[in-house]
PDB file of C-alpha atoms in Angstrom:
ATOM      1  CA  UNK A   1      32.297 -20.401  10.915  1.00 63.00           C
ATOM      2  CA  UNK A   2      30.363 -17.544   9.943  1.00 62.00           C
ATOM      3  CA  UNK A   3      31.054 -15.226  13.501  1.00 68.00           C
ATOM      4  CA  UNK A   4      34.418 -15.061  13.514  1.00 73.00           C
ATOM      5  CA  UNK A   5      34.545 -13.860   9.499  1.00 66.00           C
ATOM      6  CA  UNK A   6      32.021 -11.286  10.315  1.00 65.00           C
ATOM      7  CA  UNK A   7      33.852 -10.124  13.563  1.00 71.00           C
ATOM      8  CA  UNK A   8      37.134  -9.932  11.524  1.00 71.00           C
ATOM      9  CA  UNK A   9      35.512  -7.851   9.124  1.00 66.00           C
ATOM     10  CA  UNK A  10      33.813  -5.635  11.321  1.00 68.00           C
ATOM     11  CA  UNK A  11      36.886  -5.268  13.018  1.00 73.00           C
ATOM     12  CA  UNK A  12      39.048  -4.293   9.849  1.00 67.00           C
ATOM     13  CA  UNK A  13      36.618  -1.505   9.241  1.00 67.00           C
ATOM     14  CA  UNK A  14      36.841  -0.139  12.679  1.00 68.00           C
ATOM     15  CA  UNK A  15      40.303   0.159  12.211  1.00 69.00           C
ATOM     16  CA  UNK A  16      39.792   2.522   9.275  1.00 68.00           C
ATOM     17  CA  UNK A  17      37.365   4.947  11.546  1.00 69.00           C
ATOM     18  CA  UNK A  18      39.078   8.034  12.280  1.00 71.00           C
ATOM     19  CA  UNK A  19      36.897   9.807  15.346  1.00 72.00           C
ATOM     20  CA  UNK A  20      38.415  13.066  14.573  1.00 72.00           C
ATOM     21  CA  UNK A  21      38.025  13.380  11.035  1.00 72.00           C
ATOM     22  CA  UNK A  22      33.928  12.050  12.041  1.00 69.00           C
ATOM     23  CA  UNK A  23      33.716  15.017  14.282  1.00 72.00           C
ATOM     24  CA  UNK A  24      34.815  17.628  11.537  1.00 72.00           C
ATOM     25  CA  UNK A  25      32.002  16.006   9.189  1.00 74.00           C
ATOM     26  CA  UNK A  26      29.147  17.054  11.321  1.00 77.00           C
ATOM     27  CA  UNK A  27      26.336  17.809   9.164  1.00 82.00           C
ATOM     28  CA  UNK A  28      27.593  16.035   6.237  1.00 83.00           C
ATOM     29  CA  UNK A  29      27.669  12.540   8.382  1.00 79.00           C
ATOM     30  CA  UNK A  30      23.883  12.699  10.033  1.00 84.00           C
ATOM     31  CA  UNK A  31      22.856  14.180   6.216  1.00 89.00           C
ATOM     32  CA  UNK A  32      24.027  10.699   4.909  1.00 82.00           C
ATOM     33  CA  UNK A  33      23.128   9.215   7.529  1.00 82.00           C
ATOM     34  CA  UNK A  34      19.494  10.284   7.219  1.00 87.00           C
ATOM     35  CA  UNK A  35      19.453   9.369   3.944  1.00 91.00           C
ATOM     36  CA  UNK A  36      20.732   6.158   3.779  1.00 86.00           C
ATOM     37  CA  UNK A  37      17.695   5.173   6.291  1.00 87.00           C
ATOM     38  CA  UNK A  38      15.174   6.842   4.483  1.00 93.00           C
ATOM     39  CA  UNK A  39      16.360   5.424   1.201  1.00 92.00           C
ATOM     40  CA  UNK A  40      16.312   2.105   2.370  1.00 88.00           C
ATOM     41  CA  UNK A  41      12.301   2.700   4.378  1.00 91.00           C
ATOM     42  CA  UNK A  42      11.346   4.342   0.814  1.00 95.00           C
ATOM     43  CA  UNK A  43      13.203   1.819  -1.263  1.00 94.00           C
ATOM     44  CA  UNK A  44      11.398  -1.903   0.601  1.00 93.00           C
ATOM     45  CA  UNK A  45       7.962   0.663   0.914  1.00 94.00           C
ATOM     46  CA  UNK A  46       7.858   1.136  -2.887  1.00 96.00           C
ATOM     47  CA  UNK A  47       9.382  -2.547  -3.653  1.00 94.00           C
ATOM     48  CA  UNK A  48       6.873  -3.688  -1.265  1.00 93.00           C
ATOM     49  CA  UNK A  49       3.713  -1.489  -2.955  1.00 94.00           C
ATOM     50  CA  UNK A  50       4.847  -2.302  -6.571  1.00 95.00           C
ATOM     51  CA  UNK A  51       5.105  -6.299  -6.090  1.00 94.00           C
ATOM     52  CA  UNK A  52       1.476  -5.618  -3.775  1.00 93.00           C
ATOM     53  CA  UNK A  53       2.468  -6.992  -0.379  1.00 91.00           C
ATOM     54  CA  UNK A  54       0.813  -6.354   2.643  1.00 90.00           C
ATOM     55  CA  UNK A  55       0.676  -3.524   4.284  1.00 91.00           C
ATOM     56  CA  UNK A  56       2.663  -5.002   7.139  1.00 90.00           C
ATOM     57  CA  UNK A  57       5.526  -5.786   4.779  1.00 88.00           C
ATOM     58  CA  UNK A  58       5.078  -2.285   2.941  1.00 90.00           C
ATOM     59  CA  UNK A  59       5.425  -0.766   6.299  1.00 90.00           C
ATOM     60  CA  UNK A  60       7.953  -2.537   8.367  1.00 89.00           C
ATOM     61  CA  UNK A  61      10.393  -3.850   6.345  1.00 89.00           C
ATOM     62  CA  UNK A  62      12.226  -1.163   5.848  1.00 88.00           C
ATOM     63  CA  UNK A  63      13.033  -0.764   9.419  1.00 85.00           C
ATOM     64  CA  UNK A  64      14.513  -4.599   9.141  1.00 86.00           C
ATOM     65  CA  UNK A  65      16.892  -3.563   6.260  1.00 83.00           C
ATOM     66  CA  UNK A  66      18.583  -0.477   8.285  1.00 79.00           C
ATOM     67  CA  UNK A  67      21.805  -3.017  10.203  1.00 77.00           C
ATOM     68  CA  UNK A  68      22.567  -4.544   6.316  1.00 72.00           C
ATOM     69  CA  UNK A  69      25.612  -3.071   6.121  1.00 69.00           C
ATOM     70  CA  UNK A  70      28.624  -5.666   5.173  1.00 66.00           C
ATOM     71  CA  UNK A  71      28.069  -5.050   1.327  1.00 71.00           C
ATOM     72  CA  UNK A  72      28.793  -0.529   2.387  1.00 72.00           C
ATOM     73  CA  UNK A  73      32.189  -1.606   4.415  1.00 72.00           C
ATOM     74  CA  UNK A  74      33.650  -4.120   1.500  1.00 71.00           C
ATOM     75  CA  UNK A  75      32.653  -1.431  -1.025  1.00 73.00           C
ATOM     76  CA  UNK A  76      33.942   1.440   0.734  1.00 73.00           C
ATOM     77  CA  UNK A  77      37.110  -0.658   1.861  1.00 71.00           C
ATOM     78  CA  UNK A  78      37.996  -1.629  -1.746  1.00 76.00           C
ATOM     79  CA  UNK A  79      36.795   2.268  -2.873  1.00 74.00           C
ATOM     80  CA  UNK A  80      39.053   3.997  -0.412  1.00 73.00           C
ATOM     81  CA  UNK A  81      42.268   1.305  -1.805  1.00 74.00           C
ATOM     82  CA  UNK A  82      41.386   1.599  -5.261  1.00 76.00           C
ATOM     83  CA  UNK A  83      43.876   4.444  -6.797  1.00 74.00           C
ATOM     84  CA  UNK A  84      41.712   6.501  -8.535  1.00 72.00           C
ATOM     85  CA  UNK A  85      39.750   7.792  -5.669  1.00 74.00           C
ATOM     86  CA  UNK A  86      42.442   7.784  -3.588  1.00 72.00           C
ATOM     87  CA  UNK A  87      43.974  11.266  -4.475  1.00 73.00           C
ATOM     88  CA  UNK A  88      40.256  12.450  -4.333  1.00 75.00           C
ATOM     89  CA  UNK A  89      40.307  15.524  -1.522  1.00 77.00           C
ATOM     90  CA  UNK A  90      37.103  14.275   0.813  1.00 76.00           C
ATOM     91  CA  UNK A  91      38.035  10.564   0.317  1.00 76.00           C
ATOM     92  CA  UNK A  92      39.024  10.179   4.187  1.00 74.00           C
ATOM     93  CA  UNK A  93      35.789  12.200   5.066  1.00 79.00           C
ATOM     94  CA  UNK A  94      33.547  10.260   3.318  1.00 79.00           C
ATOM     95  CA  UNK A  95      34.793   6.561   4.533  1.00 78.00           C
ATOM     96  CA  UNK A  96      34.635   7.955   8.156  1.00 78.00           C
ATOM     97  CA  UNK A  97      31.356   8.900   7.243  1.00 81.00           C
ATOM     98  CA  UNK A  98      30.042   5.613   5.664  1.00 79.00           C
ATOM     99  CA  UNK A  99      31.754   3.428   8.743  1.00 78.00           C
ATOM    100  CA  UNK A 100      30.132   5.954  11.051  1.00 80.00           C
ATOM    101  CA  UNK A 101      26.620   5.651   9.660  1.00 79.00           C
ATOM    102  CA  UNK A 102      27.124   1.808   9.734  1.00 78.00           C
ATOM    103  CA  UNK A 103      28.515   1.480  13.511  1.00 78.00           C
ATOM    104  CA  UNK A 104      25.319   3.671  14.525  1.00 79.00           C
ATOM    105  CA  UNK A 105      22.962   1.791  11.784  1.00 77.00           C
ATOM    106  CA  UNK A 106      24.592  -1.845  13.531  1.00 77.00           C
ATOM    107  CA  UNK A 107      24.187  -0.476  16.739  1.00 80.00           C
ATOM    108  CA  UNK A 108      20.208   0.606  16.346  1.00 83.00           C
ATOM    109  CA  UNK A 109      19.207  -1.629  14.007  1.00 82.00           C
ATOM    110  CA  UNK A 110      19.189  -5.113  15.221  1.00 84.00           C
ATOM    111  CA  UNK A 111      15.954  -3.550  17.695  1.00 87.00           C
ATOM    112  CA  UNK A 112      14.423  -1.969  15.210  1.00 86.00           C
ATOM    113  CA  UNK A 113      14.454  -4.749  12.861  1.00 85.00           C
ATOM    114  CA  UNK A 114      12.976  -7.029  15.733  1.00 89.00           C
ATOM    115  CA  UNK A 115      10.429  -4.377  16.446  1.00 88.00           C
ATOM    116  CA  UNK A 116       9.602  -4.606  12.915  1.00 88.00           C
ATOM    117  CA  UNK A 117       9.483  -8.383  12.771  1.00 85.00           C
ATOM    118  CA  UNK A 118       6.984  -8.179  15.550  1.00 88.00           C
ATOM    119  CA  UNK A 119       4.612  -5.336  14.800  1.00 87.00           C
ATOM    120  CA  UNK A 120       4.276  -7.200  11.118  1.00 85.00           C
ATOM    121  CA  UNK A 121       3.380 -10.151  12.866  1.00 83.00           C
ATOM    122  CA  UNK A 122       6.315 -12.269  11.026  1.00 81.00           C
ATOM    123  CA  UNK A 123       7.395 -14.048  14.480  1.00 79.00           C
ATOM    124  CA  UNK A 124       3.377 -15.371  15.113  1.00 75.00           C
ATOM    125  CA  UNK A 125       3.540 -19.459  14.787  1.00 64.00           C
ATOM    126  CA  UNK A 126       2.072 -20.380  11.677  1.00 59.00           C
ATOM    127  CA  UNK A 127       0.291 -23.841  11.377  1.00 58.00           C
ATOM    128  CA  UNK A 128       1.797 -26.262   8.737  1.00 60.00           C
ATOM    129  CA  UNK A 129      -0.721 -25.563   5.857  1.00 60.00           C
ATOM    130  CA  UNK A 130      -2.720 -22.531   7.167  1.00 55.00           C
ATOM    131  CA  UNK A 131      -2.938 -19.414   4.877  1.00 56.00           C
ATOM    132  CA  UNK A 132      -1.211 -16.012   6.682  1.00 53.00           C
ATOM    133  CA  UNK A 133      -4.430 -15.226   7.780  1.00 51.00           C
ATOM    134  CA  UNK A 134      -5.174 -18.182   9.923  1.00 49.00           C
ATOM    135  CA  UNK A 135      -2.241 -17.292  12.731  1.00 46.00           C
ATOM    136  CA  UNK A 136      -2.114 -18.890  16.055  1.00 39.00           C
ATOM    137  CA  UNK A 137      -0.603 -16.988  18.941  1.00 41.00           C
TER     138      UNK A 137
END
């Protein structure tokens, strides 16, 4: 049930990008986009350090959040219909922006994330009752 909700949605955001208005955005769009990643790596690195995970975790799973992106679309989809920020002058720029960052963050991210989930060692078989240390290839 779940594919064809999530390819509806992705589609009804797709429908909102606007290529040409993207292209006029330039800076602005790879500045966000930028950030976004960085504030999610910083974000699950400090989560990660303050709870005291392993290094693993502290390091890689910020690289597995980057394609979470259906929470941005409904939020930008409701933002851009809600009538206050409607009238607002950049309010076309900055949804073509946000559906932008999330095609490329969709498009790169399912490899990172499973680059991630190997280099932490998080797809290793585990034996029923061994610690994390005791891994079997």
């Amino acid at each position: 049930l779940t594919p064809p909700i999530y390819a509806a949605f992705f589609a009804l955001a797709g429908t909102e990008l606007d290529i040409r208005t993207l292209a006029a955005s330039g800076l602005l769009g790879v500045v966000y986009l930028g950030a976004r990643a960085l504030g999610k790596y910083g974000g699950a690195a400090l989560g990660a350090t303050l709870v005291r995970d392993t290094p693993a975790t502290r390091k890689y799973l910020g690289l597995a959040l980057l394609p979470q992106a259906g929470v941005a679309i409904g939020l930008i989809l409701v933002l851009q219909d809600t009538r206050a920020f409607m009238d607002l002058p950049y309010m076309h720029q900055m949804v073509n922006i946000v559906l932008a960052s999330i095609l490329v963050n969709e498009v790169i991210g399912p490899p990172l994330t499973k680059l991630a989930l190997e280099r932490s060692g998080a797809t290793r078989r585990r034996t029923p009752g061994a610690t994390a240390t005791e891994v079997r290839s």
